[in-house]
PDB file of C-alpha atoms in Angstrom:
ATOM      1  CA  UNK A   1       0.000   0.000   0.000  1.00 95.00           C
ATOM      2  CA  UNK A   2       1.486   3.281  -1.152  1.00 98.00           C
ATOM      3  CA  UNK A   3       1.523   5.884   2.078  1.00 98.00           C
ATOM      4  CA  UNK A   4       1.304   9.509   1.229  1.00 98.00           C
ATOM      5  CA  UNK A   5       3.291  12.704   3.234  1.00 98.00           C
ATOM      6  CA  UNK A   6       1.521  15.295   4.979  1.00 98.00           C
ATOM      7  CA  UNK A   7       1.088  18.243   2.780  1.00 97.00           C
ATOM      8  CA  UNK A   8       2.055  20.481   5.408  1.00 97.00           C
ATOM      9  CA  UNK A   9       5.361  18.951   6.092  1.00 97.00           C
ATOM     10  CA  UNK A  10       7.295  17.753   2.429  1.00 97.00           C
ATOM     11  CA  UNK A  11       9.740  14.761   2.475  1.00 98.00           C
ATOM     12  CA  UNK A  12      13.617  16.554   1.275  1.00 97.00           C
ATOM     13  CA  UNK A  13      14.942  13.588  -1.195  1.00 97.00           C
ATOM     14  CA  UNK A  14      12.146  10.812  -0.181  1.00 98.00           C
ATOM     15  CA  UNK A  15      10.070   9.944  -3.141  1.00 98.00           C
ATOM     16  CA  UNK A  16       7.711   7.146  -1.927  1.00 98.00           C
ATOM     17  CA  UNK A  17       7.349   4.933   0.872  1.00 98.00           C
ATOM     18  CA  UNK A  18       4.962   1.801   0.850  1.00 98.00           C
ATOM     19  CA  UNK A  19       3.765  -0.544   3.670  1.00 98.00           C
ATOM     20  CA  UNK A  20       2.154  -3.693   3.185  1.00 97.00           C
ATOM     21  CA  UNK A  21       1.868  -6.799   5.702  1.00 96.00           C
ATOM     22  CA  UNK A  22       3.849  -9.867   4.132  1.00 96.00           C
ATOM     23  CA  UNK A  23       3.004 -12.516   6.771  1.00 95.00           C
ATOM     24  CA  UNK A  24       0.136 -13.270   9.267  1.00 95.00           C
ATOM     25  CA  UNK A  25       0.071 -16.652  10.819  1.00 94.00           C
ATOM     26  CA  UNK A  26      -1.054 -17.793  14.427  1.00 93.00           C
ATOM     27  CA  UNK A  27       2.851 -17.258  15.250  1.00 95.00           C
ATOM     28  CA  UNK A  28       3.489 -13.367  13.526  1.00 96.00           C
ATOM     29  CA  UNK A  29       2.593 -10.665  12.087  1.00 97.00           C
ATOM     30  CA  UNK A  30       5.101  -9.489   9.753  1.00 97.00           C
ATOM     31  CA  UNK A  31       4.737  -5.975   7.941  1.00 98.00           C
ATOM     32  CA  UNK A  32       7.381  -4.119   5.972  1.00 98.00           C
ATOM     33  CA  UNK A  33       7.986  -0.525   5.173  1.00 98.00           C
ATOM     34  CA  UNK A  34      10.020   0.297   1.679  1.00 98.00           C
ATOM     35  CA  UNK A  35      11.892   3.592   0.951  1.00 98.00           C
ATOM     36  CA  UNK A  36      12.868   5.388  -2.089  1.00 98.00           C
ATOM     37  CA  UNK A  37      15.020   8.288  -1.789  1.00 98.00           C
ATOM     38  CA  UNK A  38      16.548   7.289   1.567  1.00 97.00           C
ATOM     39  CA  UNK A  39      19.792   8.882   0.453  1.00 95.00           C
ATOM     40  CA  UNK A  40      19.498  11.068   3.395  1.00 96.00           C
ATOM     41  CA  UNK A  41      17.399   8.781   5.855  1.00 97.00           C
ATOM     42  CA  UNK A  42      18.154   9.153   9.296  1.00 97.00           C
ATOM     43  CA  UNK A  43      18.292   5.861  11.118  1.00 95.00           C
ATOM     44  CA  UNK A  44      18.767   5.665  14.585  1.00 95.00           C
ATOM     45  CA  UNK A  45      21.865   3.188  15.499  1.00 93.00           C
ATOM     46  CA  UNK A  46      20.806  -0.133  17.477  1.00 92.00           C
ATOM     47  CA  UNK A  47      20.121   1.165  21.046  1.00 92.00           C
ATOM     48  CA  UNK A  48      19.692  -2.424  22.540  1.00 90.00           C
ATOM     49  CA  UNK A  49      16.253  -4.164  22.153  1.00 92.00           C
ATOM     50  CA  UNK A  50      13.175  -3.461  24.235  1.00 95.00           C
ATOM     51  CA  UNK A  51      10.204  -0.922  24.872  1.00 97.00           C
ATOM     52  CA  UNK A  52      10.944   3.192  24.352  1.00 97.00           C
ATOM     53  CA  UNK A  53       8.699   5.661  24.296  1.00 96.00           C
ATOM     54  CA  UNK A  54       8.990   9.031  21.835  1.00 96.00           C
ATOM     55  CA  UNK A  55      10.220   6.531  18.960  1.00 97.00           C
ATOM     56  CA  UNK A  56       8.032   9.245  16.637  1.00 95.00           C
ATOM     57  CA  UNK A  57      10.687  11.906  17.814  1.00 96.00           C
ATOM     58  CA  UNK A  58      12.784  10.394  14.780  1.00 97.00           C
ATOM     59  CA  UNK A  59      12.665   7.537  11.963  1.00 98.00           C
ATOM     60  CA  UNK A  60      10.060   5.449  13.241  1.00 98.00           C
ATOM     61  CA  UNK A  61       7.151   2.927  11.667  1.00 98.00           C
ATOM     62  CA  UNK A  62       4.068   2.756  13.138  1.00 98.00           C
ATOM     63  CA  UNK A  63       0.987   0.042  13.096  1.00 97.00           C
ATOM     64  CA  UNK A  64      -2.535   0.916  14.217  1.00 97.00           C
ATOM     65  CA  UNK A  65      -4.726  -1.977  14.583  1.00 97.00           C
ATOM     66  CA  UNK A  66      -8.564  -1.365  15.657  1.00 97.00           C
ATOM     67  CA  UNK A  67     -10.545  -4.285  16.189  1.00 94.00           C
ATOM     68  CA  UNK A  68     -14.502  -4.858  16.055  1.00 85.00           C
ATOM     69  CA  UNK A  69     -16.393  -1.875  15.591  1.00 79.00           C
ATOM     70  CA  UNK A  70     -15.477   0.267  19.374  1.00 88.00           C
ATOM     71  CA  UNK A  71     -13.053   3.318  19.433  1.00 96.00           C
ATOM     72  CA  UNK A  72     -10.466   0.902  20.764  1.00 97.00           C
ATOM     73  CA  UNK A  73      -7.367   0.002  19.115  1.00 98.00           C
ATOM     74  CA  UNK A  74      -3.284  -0.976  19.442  1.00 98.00           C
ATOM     75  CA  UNK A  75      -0.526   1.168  18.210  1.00 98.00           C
ATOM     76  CA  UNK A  76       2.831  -0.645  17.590  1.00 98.00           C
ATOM     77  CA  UNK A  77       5.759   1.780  17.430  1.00 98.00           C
ATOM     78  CA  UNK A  78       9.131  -0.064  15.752  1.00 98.00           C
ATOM     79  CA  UNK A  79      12.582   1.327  15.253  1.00 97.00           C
ATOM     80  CA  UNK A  80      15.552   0.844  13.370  1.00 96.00           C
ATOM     81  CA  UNK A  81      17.496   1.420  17.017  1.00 96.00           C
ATOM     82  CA  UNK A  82      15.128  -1.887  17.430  1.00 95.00           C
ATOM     83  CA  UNK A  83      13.692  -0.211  20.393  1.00 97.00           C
ATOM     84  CA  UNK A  84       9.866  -0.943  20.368  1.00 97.00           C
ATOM     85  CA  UNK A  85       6.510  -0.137  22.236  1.00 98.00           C
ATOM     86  CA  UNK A  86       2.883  -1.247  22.076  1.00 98.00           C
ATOM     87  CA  UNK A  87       0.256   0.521  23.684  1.00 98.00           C
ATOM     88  CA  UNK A  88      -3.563   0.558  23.659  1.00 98.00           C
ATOM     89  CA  UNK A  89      -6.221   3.066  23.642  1.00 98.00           C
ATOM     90  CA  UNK A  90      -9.540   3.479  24.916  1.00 97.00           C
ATOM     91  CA  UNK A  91     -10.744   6.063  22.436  1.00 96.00           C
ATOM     92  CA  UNK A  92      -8.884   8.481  19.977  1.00 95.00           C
ATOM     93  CA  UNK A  93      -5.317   9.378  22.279  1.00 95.00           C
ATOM     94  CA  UNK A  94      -7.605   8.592  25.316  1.00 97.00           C
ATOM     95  CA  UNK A  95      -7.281   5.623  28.002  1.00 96.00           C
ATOM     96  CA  UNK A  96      -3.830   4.984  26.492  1.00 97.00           C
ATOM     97  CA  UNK A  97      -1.786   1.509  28.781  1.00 98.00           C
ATOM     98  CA  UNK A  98       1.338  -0.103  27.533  1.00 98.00           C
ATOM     99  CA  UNK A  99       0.210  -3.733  25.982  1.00 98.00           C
ATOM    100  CA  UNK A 100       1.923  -6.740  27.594  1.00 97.00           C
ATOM    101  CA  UNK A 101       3.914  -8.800  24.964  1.00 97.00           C
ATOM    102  CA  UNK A 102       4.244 -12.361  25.673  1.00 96.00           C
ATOM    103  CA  UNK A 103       7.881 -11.963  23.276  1.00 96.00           C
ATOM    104  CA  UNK A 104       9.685  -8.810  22.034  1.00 96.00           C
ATOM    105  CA  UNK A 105       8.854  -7.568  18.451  1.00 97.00           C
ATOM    106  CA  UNK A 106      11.962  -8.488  15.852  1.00 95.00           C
ATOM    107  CA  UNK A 107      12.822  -5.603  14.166  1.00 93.00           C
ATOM    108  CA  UNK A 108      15.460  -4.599  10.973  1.00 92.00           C
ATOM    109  CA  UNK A 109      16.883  -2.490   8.748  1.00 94.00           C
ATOM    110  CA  UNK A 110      18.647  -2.911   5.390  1.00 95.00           C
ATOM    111  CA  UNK A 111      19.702   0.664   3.860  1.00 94.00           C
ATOM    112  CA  UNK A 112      21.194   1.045   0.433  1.00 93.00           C
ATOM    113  CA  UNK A 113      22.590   3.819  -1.956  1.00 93.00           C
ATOM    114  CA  UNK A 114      18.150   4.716  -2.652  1.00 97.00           C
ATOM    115  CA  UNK A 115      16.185   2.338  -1.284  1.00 98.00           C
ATOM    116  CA  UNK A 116      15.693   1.170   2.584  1.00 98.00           C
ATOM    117  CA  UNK A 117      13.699  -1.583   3.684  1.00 98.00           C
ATOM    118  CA  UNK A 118      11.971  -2.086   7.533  1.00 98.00           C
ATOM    119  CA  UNK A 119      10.770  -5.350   7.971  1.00 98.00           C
ATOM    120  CA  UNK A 120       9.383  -6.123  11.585  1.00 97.00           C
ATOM    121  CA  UNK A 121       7.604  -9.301  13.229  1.00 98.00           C
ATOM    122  CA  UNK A 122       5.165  -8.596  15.989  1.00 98.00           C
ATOM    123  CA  UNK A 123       4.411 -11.555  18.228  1.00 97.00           C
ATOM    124  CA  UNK A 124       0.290 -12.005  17.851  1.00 96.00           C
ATOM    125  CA  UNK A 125      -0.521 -13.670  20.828  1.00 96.00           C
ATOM    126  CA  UNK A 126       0.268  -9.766  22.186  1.00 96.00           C
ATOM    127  CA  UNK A 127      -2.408  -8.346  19.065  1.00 96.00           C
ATOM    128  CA  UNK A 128      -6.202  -8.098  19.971  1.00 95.00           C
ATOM    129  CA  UNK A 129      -8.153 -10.817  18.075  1.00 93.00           C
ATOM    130  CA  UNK A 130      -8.435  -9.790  14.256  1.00 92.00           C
ATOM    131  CA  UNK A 131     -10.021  -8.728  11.969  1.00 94.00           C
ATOM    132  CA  UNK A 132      -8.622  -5.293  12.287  1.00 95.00           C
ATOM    133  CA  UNK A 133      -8.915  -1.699  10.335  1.00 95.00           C
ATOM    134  CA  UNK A 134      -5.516  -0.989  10.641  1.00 96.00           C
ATOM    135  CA  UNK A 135      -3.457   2.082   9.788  1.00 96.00           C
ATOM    136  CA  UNK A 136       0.644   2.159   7.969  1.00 97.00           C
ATOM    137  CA  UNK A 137       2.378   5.066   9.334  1.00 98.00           C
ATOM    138  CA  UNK A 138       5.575   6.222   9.225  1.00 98.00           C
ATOM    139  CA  UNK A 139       7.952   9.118  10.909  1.00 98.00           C
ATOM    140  CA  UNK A 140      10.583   9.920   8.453  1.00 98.00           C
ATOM    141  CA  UNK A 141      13.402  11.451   9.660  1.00 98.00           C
ATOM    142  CA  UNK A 142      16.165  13.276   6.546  1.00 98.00           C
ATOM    143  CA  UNK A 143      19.616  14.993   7.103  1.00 97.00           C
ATOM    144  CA  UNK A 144      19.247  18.355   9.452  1.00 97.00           C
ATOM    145  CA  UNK A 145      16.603  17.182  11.745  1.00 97.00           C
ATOM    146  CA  UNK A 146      13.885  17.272   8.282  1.00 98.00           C
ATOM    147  CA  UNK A 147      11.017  15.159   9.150  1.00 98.00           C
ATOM    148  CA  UNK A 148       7.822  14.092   6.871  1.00 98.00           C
ATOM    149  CA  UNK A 149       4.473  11.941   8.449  1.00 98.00           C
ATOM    150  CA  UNK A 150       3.463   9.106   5.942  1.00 98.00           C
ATOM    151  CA  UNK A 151      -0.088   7.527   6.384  1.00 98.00           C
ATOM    152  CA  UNK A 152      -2.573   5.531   3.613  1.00 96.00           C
ATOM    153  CA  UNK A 153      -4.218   9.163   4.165  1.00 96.00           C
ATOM    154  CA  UNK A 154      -4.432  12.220   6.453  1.00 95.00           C
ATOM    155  CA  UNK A 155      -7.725  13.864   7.514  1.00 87.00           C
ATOM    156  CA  UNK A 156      -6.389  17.303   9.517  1.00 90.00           C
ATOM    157  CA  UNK A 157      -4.286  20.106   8.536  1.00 94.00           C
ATOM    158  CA  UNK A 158      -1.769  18.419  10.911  1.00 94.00           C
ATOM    159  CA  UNK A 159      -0.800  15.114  11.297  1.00 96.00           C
ATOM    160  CA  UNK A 160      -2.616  12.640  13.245  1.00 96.00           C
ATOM    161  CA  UNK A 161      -1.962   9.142  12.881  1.00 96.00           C
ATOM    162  CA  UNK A 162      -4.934   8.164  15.762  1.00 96.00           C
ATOM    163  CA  UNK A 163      -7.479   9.510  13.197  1.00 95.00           C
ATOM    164  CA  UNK A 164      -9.158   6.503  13.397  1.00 91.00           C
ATOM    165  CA  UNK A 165     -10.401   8.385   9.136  1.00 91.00           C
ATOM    166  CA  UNK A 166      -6.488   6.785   8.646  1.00 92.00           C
ATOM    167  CA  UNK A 167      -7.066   3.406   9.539  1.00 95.00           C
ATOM    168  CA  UNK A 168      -8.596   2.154   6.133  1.00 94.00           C
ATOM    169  CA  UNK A 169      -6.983  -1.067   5.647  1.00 94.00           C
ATOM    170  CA  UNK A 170      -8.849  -4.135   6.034  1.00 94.00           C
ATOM    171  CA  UNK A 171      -6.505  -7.552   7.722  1.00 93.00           C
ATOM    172  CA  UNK A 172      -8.487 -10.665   7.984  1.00 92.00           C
ATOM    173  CA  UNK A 173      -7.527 -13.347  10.560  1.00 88.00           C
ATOM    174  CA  UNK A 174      -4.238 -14.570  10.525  1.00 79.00           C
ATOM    175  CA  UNK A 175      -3.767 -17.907   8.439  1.00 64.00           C
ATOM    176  CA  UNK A 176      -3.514 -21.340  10.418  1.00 59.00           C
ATOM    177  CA  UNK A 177      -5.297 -19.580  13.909  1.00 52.00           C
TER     178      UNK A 177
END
C-alpha cells in the first residue's frame, strides 16, 4: 500500500514509501515498510532491544490496529534502534496503557545507496483478536533534523496518525489460527 506525506510537512529527497503486511500466521505478524530516496534517511543506530517511548521523535514505523467496531485500538511503534513499544487506547489518544507482549517484536533495517527496507515481526498472541482496520504510518526522519508523516491518508491540517479516518486497511484473521 502506497503511504502519502503530509502536505504540510514535504519529504527533502524521499520519493515514496509503501507498507504492506507480508506474513500473518497464528505465530506473527510481519509488515514491511520500503523507501525510495533514503539517500538522506536518518536511522537511529541499534540502542539495545526493548520498549521506548517518543520513537516518533525520529525515523520510526508505526501500526494501528482497531478491532470490532469500538473506538479501541493498538498502536505498535518499531525502530531501526530496534527499540519498540505497544500501547492501547480506549478512544482516539484517550485511556492509552502499555500492551503486555508475551515476546519482544523483531525488528530490521537494510539501507542502500536509494532504497531502505523495515521489515518487523510482531508476536500475535500480544495483538487483539483480528479482523482489524488498521493504519501504515511512518515518521521519516532526513539529514538536518527534516522530518515528513506518511499515512494511507491524512484527515487534519496536521498530522494525526490516531485519526481513526487513517485506519482504512482491512486484515483478515491470521492464516492457520
Amino acid at each position: 500500500m502506497q503511504l502519502v506525506f503530509h502536505p504540510a510537512h514535504l519529504p527533502l529527497a524521499v520519493r515514496s514509501l509503501e507498507a504492506r503486511i507480508i506474513g500473518f500466521d497464528a505465530d506473527w505478524l510481519r509488515a514491511r515498510w520500503k523507501i525510495m530516496g533514503a539517500g538522506s534517511l536518518v536511522v537511529p543506530p541499534f540502542a539495545g532491544k526493548g520498549r521506548a517511548d517518543g520513537l516518533w521523535q525520529t525515523t520510526c514505523f508505526e501500526l494501528f490496529l482497531q478491532p470490532g467496531g469500538g473506538p479501541q485500538y493498538t498502536e505498535i511503534n518499531l525502530s531501526p534502534s530496534e527499540r519498540w513499544n505497544v500501547y492501547d487506547f480506549e478512544s482516539r489518544r484517550k485511556g492509552v496503557t502499555e500492551r503486555p507482549m508475551p515476546r519482544e517484536p523483531r525488528c530490521a533495517a537494510r539501507l542502500g545507496t536509494d532504497m531502505a527496507i523495515f521489515d518487523a515481526a510482531i508476536p500475535t498472541a500480544g495483538l487483539p483478536a483480528a479482523p482489524w482496520r488498521c493504519g501504515f504510518t511512518a515518521v521519516i526522519e532526513e539529514s538536518g533534523g527534516h522530518k515528513s508523516y506518511w499515512s494511507l491518508v491524512h484527515g487534519s491540517d496536521a498530522p494525526d496518525f490516531h485519526d481513526p479516518a487513517c485506519f482504512i486497511a482491512e486484515v483478515a484473521a491470521p492464516s492457520g489460527a
